[in-house]
mmCIF file of C-alpha atoms and ligand atoms in Angstrom:
data_model
loop_
_atom_site.group_PDB
_atom_site.id
_atom_site.type_symbol
_atom_site.label_atom_id
_atom_site.label_comp_id
_atom_site.label_asym_id
_atom_site.label_seq_id
_atom_site.Cartn_x
_atom_site.Cartn_y
_atom_site.Cartn_z
ATOM 1 C CA UNK A 22 145.599 120.816 32.350
ATOM 2 C CA UNK A 23 147.970 119.004 34.606
ATOM 3 C CA UNK A 24 146.626 117.803 37.942
ATOM 4 C CA UNK A 25 149.025 118.363 40.787
ATOM 5 C CA UNK A 26 151.855 115.878 40.666
ATOM 6 C CA UNK A 27 150.775 114.215 37.446
ATOM 7 C CA UNK A 28 153.712 113.552 35.128
ATOM 8 C CA UNK A 29 152.810 113.686 31.461
ATOM 9 C CA UNK A 30 154.506 111.307 29.052
ATOM 10 C CA UNK A 31 155.016 113.957 26.436
ATOM 11 C CA UNK A 32 154.582 117.711 26.314
ATOM 12 C CA UNK A 33 154.885 119.438 22.957
ATOM 13 C CA UNK A 34 155.748 123.131 22.888
ATOM 14 C CA UNK A 35 154.658 124.903 19.726
ATOM 15 C CA UNK A 36 151.951 124.376 17.147
ATOM 16 C CA UNK A 37 153.440 124.650 13.675
ATOM 17 C CA UNK A 38 153.906 121.694 11.312
ATOM 18 C CA UNK A 39 156.639 120.231 13.562
ATOM 19 C CA UNK A 40 154.539 120.375 16.733
ATOM 20 C CA UNK A 41 151.364 118.994 15.177
ATOM 21 C CA UNK A 42 153.206 116.191 13.405
ATOM 22 C CA UNK A 43 154.911 115.259 16.680
ATOM 23 C CA UNK A 44 151.430 115.318 18.259
ATOM 24 C CA UNK A 45 149.937 112.972 15.649
ATOM 25 C CA UNK A 46 152.750 110.463 16.118
ATOM 26 C CA UNK A 47 152.852 110.743 19.899
ATOM 27 C CA UNK A 48 149.067 110.431 20.192
ATOM 28 C CA UNK A 49 148.939 107.400 17.901
ATOM 29 C CA UNK A 50 151.693 105.806 20.028
ATOM 30 C CA UNK A 51 149.374 106.241 23.032
ATOM 31 C CA UNK A 52 151.555 108.797 24.785
ATOM 32 C CA UNK A 53 148.565 111.090 25.526
ATOM 33 C CA UNK A 54 150.529 114.168 24.468
ATOM 34 C CA UNK A 55 149.584 117.627 25.535
ATOM 35 C CA UNK A 56 150.488 120.622 23.422
ATOM 36 C CA UNK A 57 151.054 124.243 24.349
ATOM 37 C CA UNK A 58 150.427 126.258 21.221
ATOM 38 C CA UNK A 59 152.345 129.410 22.104
ATOM 39 C CA UNK A 60 151.244 132.947 21.337
ATOM 40 C CA UNK A 61 150.764 132.416 17.599
ATOM 41 C CA UNK A 62 148.864 129.121 17.264
ATOM 42 C CA UNK A 63 149.682 127.541 13.914
ATOM 43 C CA UNK A 64 153.007 129.343 13.633
ATOM 44 C CA UNK A 65 154.482 130.971 10.551
ATOM 45 C CA UNK A 66 152.006 129.373 8.134
ATOM 46 C CA UNK A 67 149.223 131.443 9.631
ATOM 47 C CA UNK A 68 150.722 134.476 7.885
ATOM 48 C CA UNK A 69 151.210 132.726 4.542
ATOM 49 C CA UNK A 70 148.627 132.860 1.794
ATOM 50 C CA UNK A 71 148.633 129.799 -0.456
ATOM 51 C CA UNK A 72 150.826 126.811 0.244
ATOM 52 C CA UNK A 73 151.463 124.965 -3.002
ATOM 53 C CA UNK A 74 154.508 122.907 -2.106
ATOM 54 C CA UNK A 75 153.154 120.725 0.687
ATOM 55 C CA UNK A 76 152.642 117.228 -0.704
ATOM 56 C CA UNK A 77 149.069 115.980 -0.502
ATOM 57 C CA UNK A 78 147.433 119.279 -1.474
ATOM 58 C CA UNK A 79 147.492 119.091 -5.277
ATOM 59 C CA UNK A 80 145.405 122.253 -5.624
ATOM 60 C CA UNK A 81 147.301 124.150 -2.927
ATOM 61 C CA UNK A 82 145.853 125.234 0.382
ATOM 62 C CA UNK A 83 145.643 128.433 2.407
ATOM 63 C CA UNK A 84 148.219 128.405 5.232
ATOM 64 C CA UNK A 85 145.656 128.819 8.070
ATOM 65 C CA UNK A 86 143.429 126.126 6.558
ATOM 66 C CA UNK A 87 146.349 123.717 6.400
ATOM 67 C CA UNK A 88 147.117 124.379 10.057
ATOM 68 C CA UNK A 89 143.466 123.687 10.930
ATOM 69 C CA UNK A 90 143.856 120.331 9.185
ATOM 70 C CA UNK A 91 147.025 119.620 11.167
ATOM 71 C CA UNK A 92 145.245 120.458 14.424
ATOM 72 C CA UNK A 93 142.195 118.387 13.587
ATOM 73 C CA UNK A 94 144.395 115.381 12.791
ATOM 74 C CA UNK A 95 146.352 115.757 16.043
ATOM 75 C CA UNK A 96 143.143 116.113 18.093
ATOM 76 C CA UNK A 97 141.522 113.142 16.374
ATOM 77 C CA UNK A 98 144.006 110.867 18.132
ATOM 78 C CA UNK A 99 143.597 112.525 21.502
ATOM 79 C CA UNK A 100 146.180 115.308 21.644
ATOM 80 C CA UNK A 101 145.140 117.869 24.214
ATOM 81 C CA UNK A 102 145.752 121.303 22.751
ATOM 82 C CA UNK A 103 146.220 124.137 25.247
ATOM 83 C CA UNK A 104 146.150 127.691 23.931
ATOM 84 C CA UNK A 105 148.763 128.803 26.346
ATOM 85 C CA UNK A 106 152.365 129.947 26.328
ATOM 86 C CA UNK A 107 155.266 128.219 28.070
ATOM 87 C CA UNK A 108 157.456 130.933 29.540
ATOM 88 C CA UNK A 109 159.903 128.958 31.701
ATOM 89 C CA UNK A 110 161.389 125.465 31.832
ATOM 90 C CA UNK A 111 163.608 123.411 34.106
ATOM 91 C CA UNK A 112 165.308 120.541 32.294
ATOM 92 C CA UNK A 113 167.384 119.372 35.235
ATOM 93 C CA UNK A 114 165.560 116.062 34.918
ATOM 94 C CA UNK A 115 164.807 113.261 35.045
ATOM 95 C CA UNK A 116 161.321 114.800 35.315
ATOM 96 C CA UNK A 117 161.146 118.031 33.323
ATOM 97 C CA UNK A 118 159.218 121.030 34.548
ATOM 98 C CA UNK A 119 157.512 123.678 32.496
ATOM 99 C CA UNK A 120 155.554 126.746 33.516
ATOM 100 C CA UNK A 121 152.840 128.564 31.628
ATOM 101 C CA UNK A 122 152.767 132.320 31.532
ATOM 102 C CA UNK A 123 150.083 132.230 34.215
ATOM 103 C CA UNK A 124 152.418 130.245 36.514
ATOM 104 C CA UNK A 125 150.883 126.774 36.171
ATOM 105 C CA UNK A 126 153.523 124.056 36.585
ATOM 106 C CA UNK A 127 153.529 121.061 34.232
ATOM 107 C CA UNK A 128 155.670 117.967 34.683
ATOM 108 C CA UNK A 129 156.766 115.714 31.830
ATOM 109 C CA UNK A 130 158.987 112.728 31.138
ATOM 110 C CA UNK A 131 159.647 113.962 27.612
ATOM 111 C CA UNK A 132 159.422 117.355 25.974
ATOM 112 C CA UNK A 133 159.276 117.991 22.242
ATOM 113 C CA UNK A 134 160.351 121.505 21.359
ATOM 114 C CA UNK A 135 158.823 122.887 18.186
ATOM 115 C CA UNK A 136 158.779 126.567 18.963
ATOM 116 C CA UNK A 137 159.885 127.588 15.464
ATOM 117 C CA UNK A 138 161.562 130.764 14.349
ATOM 118 C CA UNK A 139 160.293 134.203 13.534
ATOM 119 C CA UNK A 140 161.311 136.152 10.450
ATOM 120 C CA UNK A 141 162.898 139.469 11.224
ATOM 121 C CA UNK A 142 161.080 142.435 9.716
ATOM 122 C CA UNK A 143 162.216 145.943 8.908
ATOM 123 C CA UNK A 144 159.634 147.436 11.241
ATOM 124 C CA UNK A 145 158.280 150.159 8.960
ATOM 125 C CA UNK A 146 154.488 150.732 8.925
ATOM 126 C CA UNK A 147 154.025 150.100 5.169
ATOM 127 C CA UNK A 148 155.610 146.663 5.584
ATOM 128 C CA UNK A 149 152.859 145.687 8.003
ATOM 129 C CA UNK A 150 150.195 147.282 5.807
ATOM 130 C CA UNK A 151 151.088 145.174 2.748
ATOM 131 C CA UNK A 152 151.878 141.957 4.588
ATOM 132 C CA UNK A 153 150.808 139.073 2.317
ATOM 133 C CA UNK A 154 149.756 141.597 -0.315
ATOM 134 C CA UNK A 155 153.184 141.808 -1.873
ATOM 135 C CA UNK A 156 155.309 141.690 1.286
ATOM 136 C CA UNK A 157 156.722 138.284 2.152
ATOM 137 C CA UNK A 158 159.616 136.703 4.010
ATOM 138 C CA UNK A 159 159.705 133.491 1.974
ATOM 139 C CA UNK A 160 160.522 133.328 -1.743
ATOM 140 C CA UNK A 161 160.048 129.567 -1.916
ATOM 141 C CA UNK A 162 156.526 129.974 -0.472
ATOM 142 C CA UNK A 163 155.361 133.050 -2.350
ATOM 143 C CA UNK A 164 157.756 133.611 -5.276
ATOM 144 C CA UNK A 165 155.569 131.821 -7.772
ATOM 145 C CA UNK A 166 152.863 134.479 -7.397
ATOM 146 C CA UNK A 167 155.317 137.040 -8.812
ATOM 147 C CA UNK A 168 156.230 135.066 -11.916
ATOM 148 C CA UNK A 169 156.825 137.548 -14.743
ATOM 149 C CA UNK A 170 156.816 140.536 -12.335
ATOM 150 C CA UNK A 171 159.677 142.598 -10.891
ATOM 151 C CA UNK A 172 160.515 142.167 -7.221
ATOM 152 C CA UNK A 173 162.865 143.500 -4.550
ATOM 153 C CA UNK A 174 164.749 141.512 -1.917
ATOM 154 C CA UNK A 175 166.163 143.170 1.219
ATOM 155 C CA UNK A 176 169.262 141.753 2.882
ATOM 156 C CA UNK A 177 172.852 140.804 2.228
ATOM 157 C CA UNK A 178 173.188 137.406 3.886
ATOM 158 C CA UNK A 179 172.894 133.870 2.528
ATOM 159 C CA UNK A 180 169.117 133.968 2.883
ATOM 160 C CA UNK A 181 168.838 137.121 0.770
ATOM 161 C CA UNK A 182 171.239 135.674 -1.824
ATOM 162 C CA UNK A 183 169.257 132.434 -1.941
ATOM 163 C CA UNK A 184 165.909 134.256 -2.211
ATOM 164 C CA UNK A 185 167.241 136.580 -4.940
ATOM 165 C CA UNK A 186 168.589 133.614 -6.925
ATOM 166 C CA UNK A 187 165.337 131.700 -6.545
ATOM 167 C CA UNK A 188 163.313 134.723 -7.697
ATOM 168 C CA UNK A 189 165.724 135.450 -10.581
ATOM 169 C CA UNK A 190 164.436 132.279 -12.244
ATOM 170 C CA UNK A 191 160.852 133.563 -12.106
ATOM 171 C CA UNK A 192 161.053 137.327 -12.371
ATOM 172 C CA UNK A 193 162.461 139.607 -15.089
ATOM 173 C CA UNK A 194 164.230 141.871 -12.554
ATOM 174 C CA UNK A 195 165.234 141.237 -8.970
ATOM 175 C CA UNK A 196 166.416 144.322 -7.077
ATOM 176 C CA UNK A 197 168.639 143.320 -4.187
ATOM 177 C CA UNK A 198 168.797 146.034 -1.519
ATOM 178 C CA UNK A 199 172.000 145.807 0.535
ATOM 179 C CA UNK A 200 172.532 148.348 3.305
ATOM 180 C CA UNK A 201 176.352 148.250 3.226
ATOM 181 C CA UNK A 202 178.890 148.137 0.370
ATOM 182 C CA UNK A 203 179.370 144.422 0.824
ATOM 183 C CA UNK A 204 177.314 141.341 1.414
ATOM 184 C CA UNK A 205 177.561 139.084 4.424
ATOM 185 C CA UNK A 206 176.656 136.053 2.292
ATOM 186 C CA UNK A 207 179.231 133.334 1.589
ATOM 187 C CA UNK A 208 181.587 133.985 -1.338
ATOM 188 C CA UNK A 209 180.035 131.291 -3.485
ATOM 189 C CA UNK A 210 176.525 132.707 -3.027
ATOM 190 C CA UNK A 211 177.761 136.212 -3.794
ATOM 191 C CA UNK A 212 179.448 134.971 -6.960
ATOM 192 C CA UNK A 213 176.177 133.391 -8.072
ATOM 193 C CA UNK A 214 174.243 136.556 -7.347
ATOM 194 C CA UNK A 215 176.741 138.637 -9.307
ATOM 195 C CA UNK A 216 176.598 136.206 -12.221
ATOM 196 C CA UNK A 217 172.801 136.356 -12.488
ATOM 197 C CA UNK A 218 172.161 138.996 -15.133
ATOM 198 C CA UNK A 219 168.720 139.986 -13.856
ATOM 199 C CA UNK A 220 169.746 140.600 -10.230
ATOM 200 C CA UNK A 221 170.467 144.299 -9.793
ATOM 201 C CA UNK A 222 172.363 145.011 -6.591
ATOM 202 C CA UNK A 223 171.737 148.389 -4.966
ATOM 203 C CA UNK A 224 174.560 149.034 -2.476
ATOM 204 C CA UNK A 225 174.212 151.287 0.579
ATOM 205 C CA UNK A 226 170.490 151.099 0.020
ATOM 206 C CA UNK A 227 167.712 151.022 2.581
ATOM 207 C CA UNK A 228 163.957 151.007 2.340
ATOM 208 C CA UNK A 229 162.086 154.190 3.077
ATOM 209 C CA UNK A 230 158.592 153.033 2.248
ATOM 210 C CA UNK A 231 156.690 150.331 0.439
ATOM 211 C CA UNK A 232 154.252 151.873 -2.001
ATOM 212 C CA UNK A 233 150.947 150.307 -2.953
ATOM 213 C CA UNK A 234 147.216 150.503 -3.342
ATOM 214 C CA UNK A 235 144.257 148.167 -2.788
ATOM 215 C CA UNK A 236 145.771 145.725 -5.321
ATOM 216 C CA UNK A 237 148.882 145.357 -3.130
ATOM 217 C CA UNK A 238 152.478 146.494 -3.576
ATOM 218 C CA UNK A 239 153.235 148.619 -6.635
ATOM 219 C CA UNK A 240 156.720 149.845 -5.799
ATOM 220 C CA UNK A 241 159.290 150.647 -3.167
ATOM 221 C CA UNK A 242 160.939 153.938 -2.240
ATOM 222 C CA UNK A 243 164.577 153.393 -1.316
ATOM 223 C CA UNK A 244 167.363 155.733 -0.257
ATOM 224 C CA UNK A 245 171.122 155.651 -0.451
ATOM 225 C CA UNK A 246 172.345 155.870 3.151
ATOM 226 C CA UNK A 247 175.524 157.702 2.048
ATOM 227 C CA UNK A 248 173.995 160.395 -0.178
ATOM 228 C CA UNK A 249 170.387 160.277 1.163
ATOM 229 C CA UNK A 250 169.273 160.253 -2.471
ATOM 230 C CA UNK A 251 165.868 158.615 -2.932
ATOM 231 C CA UNK A 252 164.475 156.631 -5.845
ATOM 232 C CA UNK A 253 161.404 154.519 -6.563
ATOM 233 C CA UNK A 254 161.657 150.988 -7.898
ATOM 234 C CA UNK A 255 158.800 149.488 -9.840
ATOM 235 C CA UNK A 256 158.188 146.151 -8.079
ATOM 236 C CA UNK A 257 155.140 144.057 -7.220
ATOM 237 C CA UNK A 258 156.815 141.846 -4.647
ATOM 238 C CA UNK A 259 158.924 142.854 -1.644
ATOM 239 C CA UNK A 260 160.845 140.059 0.059
ATOM 240 C CA UNK A 261 162.404 140.702 3.442
ATOM 241 C CA UNK A 262 165.375 138.387 3.999
ATOM 242 C CA UNK A 263 167.246 139.900 6.903
ATOM 243 C CA UNK A 264 167.382 136.763 8.998
ATOM 244 C CA UNK A 265 165.259 134.737 11.379
ATOM 245 C CA UNK A 266 165.291 134.473 15.131
ATOM 246 C CA UNK A 267 164.706 131.009 16.561
ATOM 247 C CA UNK A 268 162.223 131.071 19.438
ATOM 248 C CA UNK A 269 164.568 129.408 21.899
ATOM 249 C CA UNK A 270 165.228 132.106 24.484
ATOM 250 C CA UNK A 271 163.620 130.165 27.368
ATOM 251 C CA UNK A 272 165.921 127.161 26.772
ATOM 252 C CA UNK A 273 169.227 129.000 26.902
ATOM 253 C CA UNK A 274 170.129 127.871 30.429
ATOM 254 C CA UNK A 275 169.471 124.232 29.579
ATOM 255 C CA UNK A 276 170.153 123.344 25.969
ATOM 256 C CA UNK A 277 173.110 123.586 23.613
ATOM 257 C CA UNK A 278 172.516 126.116 20.872
ATOM 258 C CA UNK A 279 174.626 127.787 18.219
ATOM 259 C CA UNK A 280 175.600 131.436 18.354
ATOM 260 C CA UNK A 281 172.351 132.439 16.594
ATOM 261 C CA UNK A 282 170.231 130.500 19.117
ATOM 262 C CA UNK A 283 169.348 127.451 16.985
ATOM 263 C CA UNK A 284 169.098 124.310 19.130
ATOM 264 C CA UNK A 285 171.807 121.740 18.525
ATOM 265 C CA UNK A 286 170.627 118.176 17.950
ATOM 266 C CA UNK A 287 172.560 114.972 17.362
ATOM 267 C CA UNK A 288 173.056 114.738 13.573
ATOM 268 C CA UNK A 289 170.218 112.737 12.049
ATOM 269 C CA UNK A 290 168.300 112.638 15.353
ATOM 270 C CA UNK A 291 166.129 114.976 17.362
ATOM 271 C CA UNK A 292 167.977 114.451 20.647
ATOM 272 C CA UNK A 293 169.387 117.447 22.512
ATOM 273 C CA UNK A 294 172.018 117.494 25.269
ATOM 274 C CA UNK A 295 169.276 116.831 27.870
ATOM 275 C CA UNK A 296 167.820 113.304 28.094
ATOM 276 C CA UNK A 297 164.145 113.278 27.242
ATOM 277 C CA UNK A 298 164.209 116.670 25.511
ATOM 278 C CA UNK A 299 163.826 116.574 21.736
ATOM 279 C CA UNK A 300 163.941 119.407 19.213
ATOM 280 C CA UNK A 301 162.212 119.710 15.874
ATOM 281 C CA UNK A 302 161.305 122.222 13.197
ATOM 282 C CA UNK A 303 162.766 125.654 12.637
ATOM 283 C CA UNK A 304 163.942 126.001 16.247
ATOM 284 C CA UNK A 305 166.782 123.675 15.201
ATOM 285 C CA UNK A 306 166.934 124.241 11.419
ATOM 286 C CA UNK A 307 168.341 127.342 9.795
ATOM 287 C CA UNK A 308 168.958 125.748 6.415
ATOM 288 C CA UNK A 309 165.703 124.306 5.025
ATOM 289 C CA UNK A 310 162.910 125.944 7.053
ATOM 290 C CA UNK A 311 160.097 124.312 5.080
ATOM 291 C CA UNK A 312 156.767 123.064 6.436
ATOM 292 C CA UNK A 313 157.503 119.606 5.090
ATOM 293 C CA UNK A 314 160.969 119.389 6.657
ATOM 294 C CA UNK A 315 159.586 120.728 9.946
ATOM 295 C CA UNK A 316 156.874 118.052 9.849
ATOM 296 C CA UNK A 317 159.544 115.408 9.189
ATOM 297 C CA UNK A 318 161.595 116.419 12.202
ATOM 298 C CA UNK A 319 158.421 116.588 14.335
ATOM 299 C CA UNK A 320 157.824 112.952 13.446
ATOM 300 C CA UNK A 321 161.416 112.120 14.398
ATOM 301 C CA UNK A 322 161.037 113.858 17.761
ATOM 302 C CA UNK A 323 157.868 111.910 18.611
ATOM 303 C CA UNK A 324 159.489 108.607 17.645
ATOM 304 C CA UNK A 325 162.585 109.486 19.694
ATOM 305 C CA UNK A 326 160.344 110.391 22.656
ATOM 306 C CA UNK A 327 158.467 107.114 22.373
ATOM 307 C CA UNK A 328 161.734 105.114 22.275
ATOM 308 C CA UNK A 329 163.066 107.038 25.259
ATOM 309 C CA UNK A 330 159.926 106.267 27.298
ATOM 310 C CA UNK A 331 160.112 102.613 26.299
ATOM 311 C CA UNK A 332 163.843 102.320 27.121
ATOM 312 C CA UNK A 333 163.262 103.905 30.533
ATOM 313 C CA UNK A 334 160.283 101.554 31.056
ATOM 314 C CA UNK A 335 158.025 104.538 31.692
ATOM 315 C CA UNK A 336 155.434 103.176 29.255
HETATM 316 P P1 NDP B 408 172.338 136.965 8.351
HETATM 317 O O1 NDP B 408 172.238 137.471 9.744
HETATM 318 O O2 NDP B 408 173.528 136.188 7.939
HETATM 319 O O3 NDP B 408 172.251 138.216 7.350
HETATM 320 C C1 NDP B 408 171.281 139.188 7.503
HETATM 321 C C2 NDP B 408 171.478 140.228 6.415
HETATM 322 O O4 NDP B 408 170.417 141.155 6.484
HETATM 323 C C3 NDP B 408 172.776 140.992 6.537
HETATM 324 O O5 NDP B 408 173.274 141.294 5.268
HETATM 325 C C4 NDP B 408 172.318 142.253 7.262
HETATM 326 O O6 NDP B 408 173.113 143.370 6.948
HETATM 327 C C5 NDP B 408 170.963 142.463 6.661
HETATM 328 N N1 NDP B 408 170.083 143.204 7.539
HETATM 329 C C6 NDP B 408 169.817 142.966 8.863
HETATM 330 N N2 NDP B 408 168.938 143.859 9.327
HETATM 331 C C7 NDP B 408 168.654 144.686 8.297
HETATM 332 C C8 NDP B 408 167.831 145.825 8.153
HETATM 333 N N3 NDP B 408 167.073 146.264 9.171
HETATM 334 N N4 NDP B 408 167.783 146.436 6.949
HETATM 335 C C9 NDP B 408 168.499 145.982 5.915
HETATM 336 N N5 NDP B 408 169.325 144.918 5.977
HETATM 337 C C10 NDP B 408 169.386 144.280 7.167
HETATM 338 O O7 NDP B 408 170.955 136.156 8.106
HETATM 339 P P2 NDP B 408 170.606 135.038 7.038
HETATM 340 O O8 NDP B 408 169.192 134.691 7.249
HETATM 341 O O9 NDP B 408 171.007 135.475 5.689
HETATM 342 O O10 NDP B 408 171.485 133.812 7.464
HETATM 343 C C11 NDP B 408 171.403 133.263 8.787
HETATM 344 C C12 NDP B 408 172.346 132.080 8.897
HETATM 345 O O11 NDP B 408 171.851 130.985 8.124
HETATM 346 C C13 NDP B 408 173.744 132.366 8.360
HETATM 347 O O12 NDP B 408 174.663 131.660 9.150
HETATM 348 C C14 NDP B 408 173.713 131.794 6.966
HETATM 349 O O13 NDP B 408 174.991 131.449 6.479
HETATM 350 C C15 NDP B 408 172.804 130.577 7.155
HETATM 351 N N6 NDP B 408 172.135 130.222 5.913
HETATM 352 C C16 NDP B 408 172.673 129.229 5.161
HETATM 353 C C17 NDP B 408 172.095 128.857 3.978
HETATM 354 C C18 NDP B 408 172.715 127.775 3.216
HETATM 355 O O14 NDP B 408 173.734 127.263 3.638
HETATM 356 N N7 NDP B 408 172.158 127.398 2.101
HETATM 357 C C19 NDP B 408 170.896 129.515 3.466
HETATM 358 C C20 NDP B 408 170.409 130.565 4.331
HETATM 359 C C21 NDP B 408 171.025 130.886 5.494
HETATM 360 P P3 NDP B 408 174.569 143.602 7.647
HETATM 361 O O15 NDP B 408 175.472 142.620 6.964
HETATM 362 O O16 NDP B 408 174.841 145.023 7.333
HETATM 363 O O17 NDP B 408 174.381 143.319 9.108
#
C-alpha cells in the first residue's frame, strides 16, 4: 500500500495477460510496480477452460492455471499485487492520482492501464448455467472443442460473422441467430457468411433458452420475434458474439477513446493523450483480443513507461 505522499514509479491497473506482462517487464526494469487486480483477478481467462493457443504451453493449459503462472512470474520479480479495485483517477499530471474503492489515494509517475474488456451476455439464466459447458464468447478459444459438432452463434456484427466463419471450418452446421432482418457486420463479412454453405442464418431470431443436461449444452430453443414461433436447434456449442464492453468508464474524463469506449493509443505505441499514462490489452484493442496480443501490448506499455521515467530523469 502507498504510504502518504509516496509516489510510485509505476501502477498497473488490471490483472489479465496485459497487466501481468507489464508487471514482469516493469519489475525486471526495477520500477517496483504495484498492481491493482480489479474485481475479477486474472481477467477473462479465468472463465475460459483450456487455452491451447498460447505459445509455450504445448499441451494446453487451463485458463486460471495460466493466470496463476502469470502472477507467480510477476511476483517473482517483486511486483506488489493488491486485490483491490481502482474506482477513480485523476490524470491531470504530472503526478497521477488513483483511488481505490475504499478511498485510499495512490500517486504514480506512470500508469499502465490493462483493465480489459468484458463480453456482453444475453442475460438469460440458462446461459449462466452452461457457462463453459457449451456456452462461450470466444470461438478462437473454444471452437476446437466443438469440431465435428453443430453450434449456434448469436449476433449480427463483425464479431458474430468472424466467429461463425471460424466455426464453419470446424463444424458441420453453424446456426447464426440474428435478431433483425439484416446484419450490422461489414458488407465483406456478410458476403463471406452468405457464401459459406454450412452457415444457416436465422433472421428475426432470438434465444429463448439454452437446453442441456449434466454433459453440457444439447440444444437451443429460439423464437422468431415477428411470429413468436419457437423451434429447437440441435447444437452442442452456443457462442455469444453480441459485442464487448471495454472497462474504461473511469478514464472517460481524461483519455481519448473511440465511440465504443476503447482507449486510443498512438499507432504502434502504448502512449495515450496523457503523458505517463499507457494503455495495453483489450481496453485498447477491439480487433485481435487474444491473450498473446494483450501480453505483447503489456510489454510495450512497460517499456514505454520505463523510457518515460528515464527521459524525465525520475529513475
Ligand atoms: P457490434 O456492436 O458491432 O454488433 C453487435 C451485434 O450483436 C449486433 O448485430 C446486435 O444486433 C447484436 N446484439 C446485441 N445485443 C443482442 C442481444 N441481446 N441479442 C441478440 N443480438 C444482439 O459488436 P461486434 O463485437 O460485432 O463489433 C464491435 C466493433 O468491433 C465493431 O466496430 C466491429 O466492426 C469491430 N470488429 C472488427 C473486426 C475486424 O475488423 N476484423 C472483427 C470484430 C469486430 P443489432 O444490430 O440489432 O443491434
